Coordinates of C-alpha atoms in Angstrom, one line a residue:
Chain A
M1 CA -20.0 4.7 -16.8
Q2 CA -23.0 5.6 -19.0
M3 CA -26.0 3.4 -18.2
A4 CA -29.0 5.6 -18.4
Q5 CA -29.5 5.1 -22.0
N6 CA -30.1 1.6 -21.7
G7 CA -32.7 1.9 -19.1
P8 CA -33.2 -0.6 -16.2
A9 CA -34.0 -4.1 -16.9
S10 CA -37.3 -4.8 -15.0
E11 CA -37.5 -7.8 -12.9
Q12 CA -36.2 -8.3 -9.5
V13 CA -35.3 -11.7 -8.2
R14 CA -34.5 -12.1 -4.4
V15 CA -31.6 -14.3 -3.9
A16 CA -30.7 -15.9 -0.7
C17 CA -27.3 -17.4 0.2
I18 CA -27.8 -19.7 3.0
Q19 CA -24.7 -20.1 5.3
M20 CA -25.1 -23.3 7.4
E21 CA -22.8 -25.8 9.3
P22 CA -23.0 -29.1 7.9
K23 CA -21.5 -32.0 9.9
V24 CA -19.7 -34.8 8.2
G25 CA -21.4 -38.2 8.4
E26 CA -24.8 -36.8 9.4
N27 CA -26.7 -36.7 6.1
A28 CA -30.0 -36.9 7.4
A29 CA -29.6 -34.1 10.0
N30 CA -27.7 -32.0 7.3
L31 CA -30.6 -32.4 4.8
A32 CA -33.3 -31.5 7.5
R33 CA -31.3 -28.4 8.6
S34 CA -30.9 -27.2 4.8
L35 CA -34.7 -27.7 4.4
E36 CA -35.2 -25.6 7.7
L37 CA -33.1 -22.9 6.5
C38 CA -34.7 -23.0 2.9
E39 CA -38.2 -22.7 4.5
E40 CA -37.0 -19.7 6.4
A41 CA -35.4 -18.1 3.2
V42 CA -38.6 -18.6 1.4
R43 CA -40.4 -16.9 4.1
G44 CA -38.0 -14.0 3.6
G45 CA -39.2 -14.0 0.1
A46 CA -36.4 -15.6 -1.7
Q47 CA -36.7 -17.1 -5.3
L48 CA -33.2 -18.3 -5.8
L49 CA -31.6 -20.0 -3.0
V50 CA -28.0 -21.1 -2.7
L51 CA -26.7 -23.7 -0.1
P52 CA -23.0 -24.3 0.6
E53 CA -20.7 -27.0 -1.0
L54 CA -21.1 -30.8 0.0
C55 CA -24.1 -29.5 2.4
N56 CA -25.6 -32.9 2.4
S57 CA -22.6 -34.6 3.5
G58 CA -20.0 -32.4 5.3
Y59 CA -16.6 -31.9 3.9
V60 CA -13.6 -33.5 5.8
F61 CA -13.8 -37.2 4.9
E62 CA -11.1 -39.6 6.3
T63 CA -11.6 -42.4 3.7
R64 CA -13.1 -43.1 0.4
G65 CA -15.4 -45.4 2.0
E66 CA -16.9 -42.6 4.1
A67 CA -17.2 -40.3 1.0
Q68 CA -18.9 -43.2 -0.8
A69 CA -21.2 -43.7 2.1
A70 CA -22.2 -40.0 2.0
A71 CA -22.7 -39.7 -1.7
E72 CA -26.1 -40.1 -3.4
E73 CA -27.3 -40.3 -7.1
I74 CA -28.6 -37.2 -8.9
P75 CA -31.6 -36.7 -9.1
T76 CA -32.9 -39.6 -7.3
G77 CA -31.0 -39.6 -3.8
A78 CA -32.4 -38.3 -0.5
A79 CA -31.2 -34.8 -0.6
S80 CA -31.8 -34.4 -4.3
S81 CA -35.3 -35.8 -4.2
S82 CA -36.2 -33.7 -0.9
W83 CA -34.9 -30.5 -2.5
I84 CA -36.8 -31.0 -5.6
A85 CA -40.0 -31.6 -3.8
F86 CA -39.4 -28.5 -1.8
C87 CA -38.8 -26.5 -4.9
R88 CA -41.8 -27.8 -6.5
E89 CA -44.0 -27.0 -3.6
R90 CA -42.7 -23.5 -2.9
G91 CA -42.1 -22.4 -6.6
V92 CA -38.4 -21.6 -5.9
Y93 CA -35.0 -22.2 -7.6
L94 CA -32.3 -23.9 -5.5
V95 CA -28.5 -24.3 -6.2
A96 CA -26.8 -26.7 -3.7
G97 CA -23.4 -28.6 -3.0
I98 CA -24.2 -32.1 -2.9
C99 CA -21.8 -35.3 -2.8
E100 CA -22.5 -37.1 -5.7
R101 CA -22.2 -40.8 -6.8
A102 CA -22.5 -41.8 -10.4
G103 CA -21.7 -45.6 -10.6
E104 CA -18.1 -46.1 -9.1
Q105 CA -17.4 -42.5 -9.3
L106 CA -17.8 -39.6 -6.8
F107 CA -18.2 -35.9 -7.6
N108 CA -18.3 -32.8 -5.8
S109 CA -21.3 -31.5 -7.5
S110 CA -23.9 -28.5 -7.5
I111 CA -27.4 -29.5 -8.2
V112 CA -29.6 -27.0 -10.1
I113 CA -33.3 -27.2 -9.3
G114 CA -36.5 -25.1 -10.2
P115 CA -40.3 -25.0 -9.8
D116 CA -40.7 -27.9 -12.2
G117 CA -38.1 -30.1 -10.8
Y118 CA -34.3 -31.0 -11.6
I119 CA -32.7 -28.6 -14.1
G120 CA -29.1 -29.9 -14.1
T121 CA -25.7 -30.8 -12.4
F122 CA -22.3 -29.1 -12.5
R123 CA -19.3 -31.1 -11.2
K124 CA -16.3 -29.4 -9.5
V125 CA -13.4 -28.9 -11.9
H126 CA -10.7 -27.8 -9.6
L127 CA -10.4 -30.3 -6.8
W128 CA -8.9 -28.8 -3.6
N129 CA -6.3 -30.9 -1.5
R130 CA -7.6 -34.2 -0.1
E131 CA -10.7 -34.0 -2.4
N132 CA -8.3 -35.1 -5.1
L133 CA -8.3 -38.6 -3.1
F134 CA -12.0 -39.0 -3.0
F135 CA -13.5 -37.2 -6.1
E136 CA -13.2 -37.3 -9.9
P137 CA -12.6 -33.8 -11.5
G138 CA -15.7 -32.4 -13.2
D139 CA -16.5 -33.7 -16.7
L140 CA -19.5 -31.4 -17.5
G141 CA -17.5 -28.3 -18.1
F142 CA -19.1 -24.9 -17.0
P143 CA -22.7 -25.1 -18.1
V144 CA -25.2 -22.2 -18.0
F145 CA -28.8 -23.0 -17.2
H146 CA -31.5 -21.0 -19.1
T147 CA -34.3 -20.6 -16.6
A148 CA -37.5 -18.4 -16.4
I149 CA -35.9 -16.1 -14.0
G150 CA -32.4 -15.9 -15.7
R151 CA -29.3 -17.7 -16.8
I152 CA -27.8 -19.6 -13.9
A153 CA -24.2 -20.8 -13.9
T154 CA -22.6 -22.7 -10.9
F155 CA -19.2 -23.6 -9.9
I156 CA -17.8 -24.5 -6.6
C157 CA -15.3 -23.0 -4.2
Y158 CA -11.6 -23.5 -5.6
D159 CA -13.0 -23.2 -9.1
G160 CA -13.3 -19.5 -8.3
W161 CA -9.6 -19.4 -8.0
F162 CA -9.4 -19.7 -11.8
P163 CA -10.3 -16.7 -14.0
E164 CA -11.2 -18.9 -16.6
A165 CA -14.2 -20.4 -14.7
Y166 CA -16.0 -17.0 -14.4
R167 CA -14.8 -16.2 -18.1
A168 CA -16.2 -19.4 -19.4
C169 CA -19.7 -18.7 -17.6
A170 CA -19.8 -15.2 -18.9
L171 CA -18.9 -15.8 -22.3
R172 CA -21.8 -18.3 -22.4
G173 CA -24.3 -15.7 -21.2
A174 CA -24.5 -16.2 -17.4
D175 CA -26.5 -13.6 -15.4
I176 CA -25.4 -14.9 -12.1
I177 CA -22.9 -17.4 -10.9
C178 CA -24.0 -19.4 -7.8
I179 CA -21.1 -20.7 -5.8
P180 CA -21.5 -23.3 -3.2
T181 CA -18.6 -23.1 -1.3
N182 CA -16.4 -24.3 1.8
W183 CA -13.6 -21.7 1.9
V184 CA -10.7 -22.1 4.2
P185 CA -8.4 -19.5 5.7
I186 CA -5.8 -18.0 3.3
P187 CA -2.6 -17.2 5.5
G188 CA -1.4 -13.5 5.4
Q189 CA -4.8 -11.7 5.6
A190 CA -4.2 -8.3 7.4
E191 CA -6.5 -7.5 10.3
G192 CA -9.8 -5.7 9.1
S193 CA -8.8 -6.4 5.3
P194 CA -11.3 -8.2 3.1
A195 CA -11.0 -11.8 2.7
M196 CA -9.2 -13.1 -0.7
A197 CA -12.6 -15.0 -1.3
T198 CA -14.4 -11.5 -1.4
V199 CA -11.6 -10.0 -3.5
L200 CA -11.7 -12.8 -6.0
A201 CA -15.5 -12.4 -6.3
Q202 CA -15.6 -8.7 -6.6
A203 CA -12.7 -8.5 -9.1
N204 CA -14.2 -11.5 -11.2
A205 CA -17.7 -10.0 -11.0
H206 CA -16.3 -6.7 -12.2
S207 CA -14.2 -8.1 -15.1
N208 CA -17.0 -10.3 -16.4
S209 CA -20.0 -8.2 -15.6
V210 CA -21.8 -11.0 -14.0
Y211 CA -23.7 -11.3 -10.5
I212 CA -22.1 -13.7 -8.0
A213 CA -24.0 -15.3 -5.0
A214 CA -21.5 -17.3 -2.8
A215 CA -22.9 -19.3 -0.1
D216 CA -20.2 -20.6 2.5
R217 CA -20.4 -23.1 5.5
V218 CA -19.3 -22.2 9.0
G219 CA -17.7 -24.2 11.8
T220 CA -14.6 -26.5 12.3
E221 CA -14.7 -29.9 10.9
R222 CA -12.1 -32.5 12.4
G223 CA -9.6 -29.5 12.8
Q224 CA -10.4 -27.6 9.6
P225 CA -11.8 -24.4 10.2
F226 CA -14.2 -22.8 7.5
N227 CA -14.5 -19.2 6.7
G228 CA -18.4 -18.3 6.5
Q229 CA -18.5 -14.7 5.0
S230 CA -21.0 -15.5 2.1
V231 CA -21.2 -12.8 -0.1
I232 CA -23.6 -11.4 -2.8
V233 CA -21.8 -9.3 -5.3
S234 CA -23.2 -7.0 -8.2
Y235 CA -22.2 -7.4 -11.8
T236 CA -20.5 -4.1 -11.0
G237 CA -18.3 -5.8 -8.7
W238 CA -19.4 -4.0 -5.6
P239 CA -20.9 -6.2 -2.8
L240 CA -24.7 -5.9 -2.4
A241 CA -24.9 -8.2 0.8
G242 CA -22.4 -9.4 3.1
P243 CA -19.8 -10.6 3.7
A244 CA -21.8 -12.6 6.4
S245 CA -20.4 -13.7 9.8
P246 CA -17.3 -15.8 9.8
D247 CA -18.8 -18.0 12.7
D248 CA -22.5 -18.3 12.5
E249 CA -25.5 -19.6 10.4
E250 CA -27.0 -16.9 8.7
I251 CA -29.2 -16.1 5.5
L252 CA -28.0 -13.4 3.2
Y253 CA -30.5 -11.7 0.9
A254 CA -30.3 -9.4 -2.2
D255 CA -32.8 -8.3 -4.6
L256 CA -31.1 -8.6 -8.2
D257 CA -32.2 -7.3 -11.6
L258 CA -30.5 -10.2 -13.4
G259 CA -31.2 -8.6 -16.8
M260 CA -28.8 -5.8 -15.9
A261 CA -25.9 -8.4 -16.4
R262 CA -27.1 -8.7 -20.0
V263 CA -27.5 -4.8 -20.6
A264 CA -24.4 -3.9 -22.7
R265 CA -22.3 -2.4 -19.7
N266 CA -20.7 0.5 -21.8
W267 CA -18.2 1.7 -19.5
N268 CA -18.0 4.5 -22.0
D269 CA -18.7 5.0 -25.8
F270 CA -15.8 2.9 -26.7
N271 CA -15.7 0.2 -24.0
P272 CA -18.1 -2.7 -23.3
A273 CA -17.4 -4.6 -19.9
V274 CA -16.1 -7.7 -21.2
A275 CA -14.7 -7.2 -24.9
Chain B
M1 CA -0.2 -23.4 2.5
Q2 CA 3.0 -25.2 2.8
M3 CA 5.9 -23.1 1.7
A4 CA 8.7 -24.1 4.3
Q5 CA 10.0 -27.0 2.3
N6 CA 10.9 -24.8 -0.7
G7 CA 13.0 -22.5 1.2
P8 CA 13.2 -19.1 0.4
A9 CA 14.6 -17.5 -2.8
S10 CA 17.6 -15.4 -1.9
E11 CA 17.8 -12.0 -3.5
Q12 CA 15.7 -8.9 -2.6
V13 CA 15.0 -6.3 -5.1
R14 CA 13.8 -2.9 -4.1
V15 CA 10.9 -1.6 -6.3
A16 CA 9.6 2.0 -6.3
C17 CA 6.4 2.9 -7.6
I18 CA 6.4 6.6 -8.5
Q19 CA 3.1 8.3 -8.4
M20 CA 3.5 11.7 -10.1
E21 CA 1.3 14.4 -11.9
P22 CA 2.2 14.7 -15.5
K23 CA 0.5 17.7 -17.3
V24 CA -0.6 17.5 -20.9
G25 CA 1.3 19.5 -23.5
E26 CA 4.3 19.9 -21.0
N27 CA 6.6 17.2 -22.3
A28 CA 9.8 18.9 -21.0
A29 CA 8.5 19.5 -17.6
N30 CA 7.0 16.1 -17.2
L31 CA 10.5 14.5 -18.1
A32 CA 12.2 16.7 -15.8
R33 CA 9.9 16.0 -12.9
S34 CA 10.1 12.2 -13.8
L35 CA 14.0 12.4 -13.4
E36 CA 13.8 14.3 -10.1
L37 CA 11.3 11.5 -8.7
C38 CA 13.5 8.6 -10.2
E39 CA 16.6 10.3 -8.6
E40 CA 14.9 10.4 -5.2
A41 CA 13.6 6.8 -5.7
V42 CA 17.3 5.7 -6.3
R43 CA 18.4 7.6 -3.3
G44 CA 15.8 5.6 -1.5
G45 CA 17.6 2.5 -2.7
A46 CA 15.3 1.5 -5.6
Q47 CA 16.6 -0.9 -8.2
L48 CA 13.4 -1.3 -10.1
L49 CA 11.4 2.0 -10.8
V50 CA 7.8 2.2 -12.1
L51 CA 6.4 5.5 -13.7
P52 CA 2.7 6.0 -14.5
E53 CA 1.1 5.7 -18.0
L54 CA 1.9 8.4 -20.5
C55 CA 4.1 10.2 -18.1
N56 CA 6.1 12.0 -20.7
S57 CA 3.0 13.5 -22.3
G58 CA 0.0 13.7 -19.9
Y59 CA -3.2 12.0 -20.6
V60 CA -6.3 14.0 -22.0
F61 CA -5.7 14.8 -25.6
E62 CA -8.1 16.9 -27.3
T63 CA -7.0 16.2 -30.9
R64 CA -4.8 13.5 -32.8
G65 CA -2.5 16.3 -33.6
E66 CA -1.9 17.1 -30.0
A67 CA -1.3 13.3 -29.2
Q68 CA 1.1 13.3 -32.3
A69 CA 3.1 16.3 -31.0
A70 CA 3.5 14.7 -27.7
A71 CA 4.6 11.4 -29.1
E72 CA 8.2 10.2 -29.5
E73 CA 10.2 7.5 -31.1
I74 CA 11.3 4.7 -29.0
P75 CA 14.3 4.6 -28.0
T76 CA 15.6 7.8 -29.7
G77 CA 13.3 10.4 -28.3
A78 CA 13.7 12.8 -25.7
A79 CA 12.1 10.9 -22.7
S80 CA 13.6 7.3 -24.0
S81 CA 17.0 8.7 -24.3
S82 CA 17.1 10.8 -21.0
W83 CA 15.8 7.7 -19.1
I84 CA 18.2 5.4 -20.7
A85 CA 21.1 7.6 -19.8
F86 CA 19.6 7.8 -16.1
C87 CA 19.5 4.1 -15.8
R88 CA 23.0 3.6 -17.5
E89 CA 24.5 6.1 -14.9
R90 CA 22.6 4.8 -11.8
G91 CA 22.6 1.1 -12.6
V92 CA 18.8 0.7 -12.3
Y93 CA 15.9 -0.7 -14.2
L94 CA 12.8 1.5 -15.3
V95 CA 9.3 0.8 -16.7
A96 CA 7.7 3.9 -17.7
G97 CA 4.6 4.8 -19.6
I98 CA 5.3 6.8 -22.9
C99 CA 3.4 8.3 -25.6
E100 CA 5.0 6.4 -28.6
R101 CA 5.1 7.4 -32.2
A102 CA 6.3 4.8 -34.9
G103 CA 6.0 6.1 -38.3
E104 CA 2.3 7.3 -38.8
Q105 CA 1.1 5.3 -35.9
L106 CA 0.8 6.3 -32.2
F107 CA 0.8 3.9 -29.1
N108 CA 0.1 4.0 -25.7
S109 CA 3.4 2.3 -24.5
S110 CA 5.5 1.2 -21.7
I111 CA 9.3 1.2 -22.2
V112 CA 11.5 -1.3 -20.2
I113 CA 15.0 0.1 -19.5
G114 CA 18.0 -1.3 -17.6
P115 CA 21.7 -0.7 -16.6
D116 CA 22.6 -1.6 -20.1
G117 CA 20.1 0.5 -21.8
Y118 CA 16.9 -0.1 -23.8
I119 CA 15.3 -3.6 -23.2
G120 CA 12.0 -3.5 -24.9
T121 CA 8.6 -2.1 -25.4
F122 CA 5.0 -3.0 -24.6
R123 CA 2.1 -1.4 -26.4
K124 CA -1.1 -1.2 -24.6
V125 CA -3.8 -3.8 -25.9
H126 CA -6.9 -2.6 -24.5
L127 CA -7.4 1.1 -25.3
W128 CA -9.8 3.0 -22.9
N129 CA -12.4 5.6 -24.1
R130 CA -10.9 8.2 -26.3
E131 CA -7.6 6.7 -26.5
N132 CA -9.3 4.8 -29.3
L133 CA -9.4 8.0 -31.3
F134 CA -5.4 8.5 -31.0
F135 CA -3.8 5.3 -30.5
E136 CA -3.5 2.0 -32.4
P137 CA -4.2 -1.2 -30.3
G138 CA -0.9 -2.8 -29.1
D139 CA 0.5 -5.3 -31.7
L140 CA 3.5 -6.6 -29.4
G141 CA 1.3 -9.1 -27.4
F142 CA 2.5 -9.4 -23.7
P143 CA 6.1 -9.8 -23.6
V144 CA 8.2 -10.8 -20.7
F145 CA 11.6 -9.5 -20.3
H146 CA 14.2 -11.7 -18.8
T147 CA 16.7 -9.4 -16.9
A148 CA 19.4 -10.0 -14.3
I149 CA 17.1 -9.0 -11.5
G150 CA 14.0 -11.1 -12.7
R151 CA 11.5 -11.5 -15.3
I152 CA 9.7 -8.5 -15.9
A153 CA 6.2 -8.2 -17.7
T154 CA 4.4 -4.6 -18.2
F155 CA 0.9 -3.8 -19.3
I156 CA -1.0 -0.7 -19.0
C157 CA -4.1 0.4 -17.0
Y158 CA -7.2 -1.0 -18.7
D159 CA -5.1 -4.0 -19.7
G160 CA -5.6 -5.0 -16.1
W161 CA -9.3 -5.3 -16.3
F162 CA -8.8 -8.4 -18.5
P163 CA -7.8 -11.6 -16.5
E164 CA -6.1 -13.0 -19.8
A165 CA -3.3 -10.1 -19.7
Y166 CA -2.3 -11.4 -16.2
R167 CA -2.7 -15.0 -17.1
A168 CA -0.6 -14.4 -20.4
C169 CA 2.2 -12.8 -18.4
A170 CA 2.2 -15.5 -15.7
L171 CA 2.1 -18.6 -18.1
R172 CA 5.2 -16.9 -19.8
G173 CA 7.0 -16.8 -16.4
A174 CA 6.9 -13.3 -15.3
D175 CA 8.0 -12.7 -11.9
I176 CA 6.5 -9.2 -11.7
I177 CA 4.1 -7.2 -13.7
C178 CA 4.8 -3.5 -13.7
I179 CA 1.8 -1.5 -14.4
P180 CA 2.0 2.1 -15.5
T181 CA -1.5 3.4 -15.0
N182 CA -3.8 6.4 -15.2
W183 CA -6.8 4.9 -13.1
V184 CA -9.9 6.8 -13.2
P185 CA -12.8 6.5 -10.5
I186 CA -15.2 3.5 -10.8
P187 CA -18.8 4.4 -9.9
G188 CA -20.3 2.8 -6.8
Q189 CA -17.3 2.5 -4.4
A190 CA -18.6 2.4 -0.8
E191 CA -16.9 4.8 1.6
G192 CA -13.8 3.2 3.1
S193 CA -13.8 0.2 0.8
P194 CA -10.7 -0.6 -1.5
A195 CA -10.6 0.6 -5.0
M196 CA -11.7 -1.7 -7.7
A197 CA -8.1 -1.3 -9.1
T198 CA -6.7 -2.7 -5.8
V199 CA -9.2 -5.4 -5.7
L200 CA -8.2 -6.4 -9.3
A201 CA -4.3 -6.3 -8.5
Q202 CA -4.9 -8.4 -5.5
A203 CA -7.1 -11.0 -7.0
N204 CA -5.1 -11.5 -10.2
A205 CA -1.8 -11.4 -8.2
H206 CA -3.2 -14.2 -6.0
S207 CA -4.7 -16.3 -8.8
N208 CA -1.5 -16.1 -11.0
S209 CA 1.3 -16.0 -8.2
V210 CA 2.9 -13.0 -9.6
Y211 CA 4.0 -9.8 -8.0
I212 CA 2.3 -6.5 -9.1
A213 CA 3.6 -2.9 -9.0
A214 CA 1.3 -0.3 -10.3
A215 CA 2.2 3.3 -10.6
D216 CA -0.5 5.6 -11.1
R217 CA -0.9 9.4 -11.7
V218 CA -2.6 11.9 -9.6
G219 CA -4.5 15.1 -10.3
T220 CA -7.2 16.3 -12.7
E221 CA -6.6 17.0 -16.2
R222 CA -9.2 19.0 -18.4
G223 CA -11.9 17.9 -15.8
Q224 CA -10.7 14.1 -15.5
P225 CA -9.6 13.2 -12.2
F226 CA -7.4 10.3 -11.6
N227 CA -7.2 8.0 -8.6
G228 CA -3.5 7.9 -7.2
Q229 CA -3.6 4.9 -5.0
S230 CA -0.6 3.2 -6.4
V231 CA 0.0 -0.3 -4.9
I232 CA 2.7 -3.0 -4.7
V233 CA 1.1 -6.5 -4.2
S234 CA 2.9 -9.7 -3.3
Y235 CA 2.6 -12.9 -5.4
T236 CA 0.4 -14.1 -2.5
G237 CA -2.2 -11.3 -3.4
W238 CA -1.8 -9.5 -0.2
P239 CA -0.6 -5.7 -0.5
L240 CA 3.1 -4.8 0.6
A241 CA 3.0 -1.1 0.0
G242 CA 0.1 1.3 -0.5
P243 CA -2.4 2.1 -1.7
A244 CA -0.6 5.5 -1.9
S245 CA -2.4 8.8 -1.6
P246 CA -5.4 9.6 -3.9
D247 CA -4.2 13.0 -4.4
D248 CA -0.4 13.4 -3.9
E249 CA 2.9 12.8 -5.6
E250 CA 4.6 9.8 -3.7
I251 CA 7.0 7.1 -4.0
L252 CA 6.1 3.6 -2.7
Y253 CA 8.8 1.1 -1.8
A254 CA 8.8 -2.5 -1.3
D255 CA 11.6 -5.0 -1.1
L256 CA 10.5 -8.1 -3.1
D257 CA 12.1 -11.6 -3.4
L258 CA 11.2 -12.0 -7.1
G259 CA 12.3 -15.6 -7.1
M260 CA 9.5 -16.4 -4.8
A261 CA 7.1 -15.9 -7.7
R262 CA 8.9 -19.0 -9.4
V263 CA 8.9 -21.1 -6.4
A264 CA 6.2 -23.7 -6.7
R265 CA 3.6 -22.2 -4.4
N266 CA 2.0 -25.2 -3.3
W267 CA -1.2 -24.3 -1.5
N268 CA -1.2 -28.0 -0.4
D269 CA 0.1 -31.3 -1.4
F270 CA -2.1 -31.4 -4.4
N271 CA -2.6 -27.7 -5.7
P272 CA 0.1 -25.5 -7.2
A273 CA -1.2 -22.0 -7.5
V274 CA -1.6 -21.6 -11.1
A275 CA -2.4 -25.2 -12.5

């Protein structure tokens, strides 16, 4: 790999993946806890914060009615408006998994917010298991948001099992993919070997030359255990922070030079990273 | 993951990845060594054998003339015809990396042979570094060969850096992707962490539900070190054998039930592995 002639890009962004434990049916408590942890991350210097999938609502719904009750409109609902106020006050960016209601439809969404307020929404494309009973598949594609700190893409959990998701973001110029997630165990993992979620993040960061910041939840909800092990991966494919604890709330930090994902990563004189 | 209701597929195929050290300019010795190791693999019960990239010729050419001199026509050249005779005699399948000449053109190819002789050829699509000076990019796409033991796809080394290569094979029904390779070190690997080649094989086997058998070379040629660490990965994404030694010739074995890559791998009642 020959990077030297390109010179480094110049600006560091401190990213925080906030691993937390939302609880289904406790929207107000989930929102309060998310704000506490965001506050802690900002004290830790974070400029771009990532929260887990469905962190306003919890995950394991039993009925459509329960999901409906936990959902909110973007950007006017309780969690959206609180997070927007927080980002305005603290001058930071936030990507958070949110249970979204849009008229009669529910989406498993990711909201992107900046110091000037609401930026945009991604809606999970690949619904996992019983999510199919509650949510509509995402209808917004794989957007890349051009912000003052860099080009931010976001998708959610099982979307990351599809190489096309990373590819779509990278080809549209993403510097970083922020992944709110609720990973569940994959059978067959050998003691001491990396989780498949880590393997997927590394492989796809490497093949696409894009940073990845994945914030997972922890805990067990209605019998469903979640993995934790949030991770921040360099555009090189090597982990920069984490995997975090499999069990505990935790904030992972890494200082990323997002411009490096744009520098032509010439593996040699003939081969750029993506083409 | 719920697999039980599908029942297992029924036939085991013993696959051998033959990690060897070809030497540039020594075609006759390389062929002889490959046949010795193939003989050993057959004694070990292997029915499908995989040899490294350019194993008839060595890798680090200095001139086009040198590459031209080391290349042969498929299936009539010295290595092709010896391997074909071997497969006929022993009743086995072989996938081997070969320096191919076709008229004025050279290709970095993979030959597929069975008990009845020559089956087909793949030509490396994504040429790495100075390969671009000697070889034409592959013009045969990503073929899948339907054989009596299963559907065999093959691509070579750097092709595996492109998620589309695995996807193309999987969507055309491949049970196994045999990867002759000459992996080189990737900067930044932490002590004790898996090689990026292993990470890529795991992630792409998992996302595509396809077996992967990657046979690497070892040794240092004209200053270029190679990685070894051949690996056989299940359609689940978890390794079945290897990674092999980084330095020594070695034969990896695994008994694969290739039909399992065809069984609808329903991760749950809603999600098949690929779609």
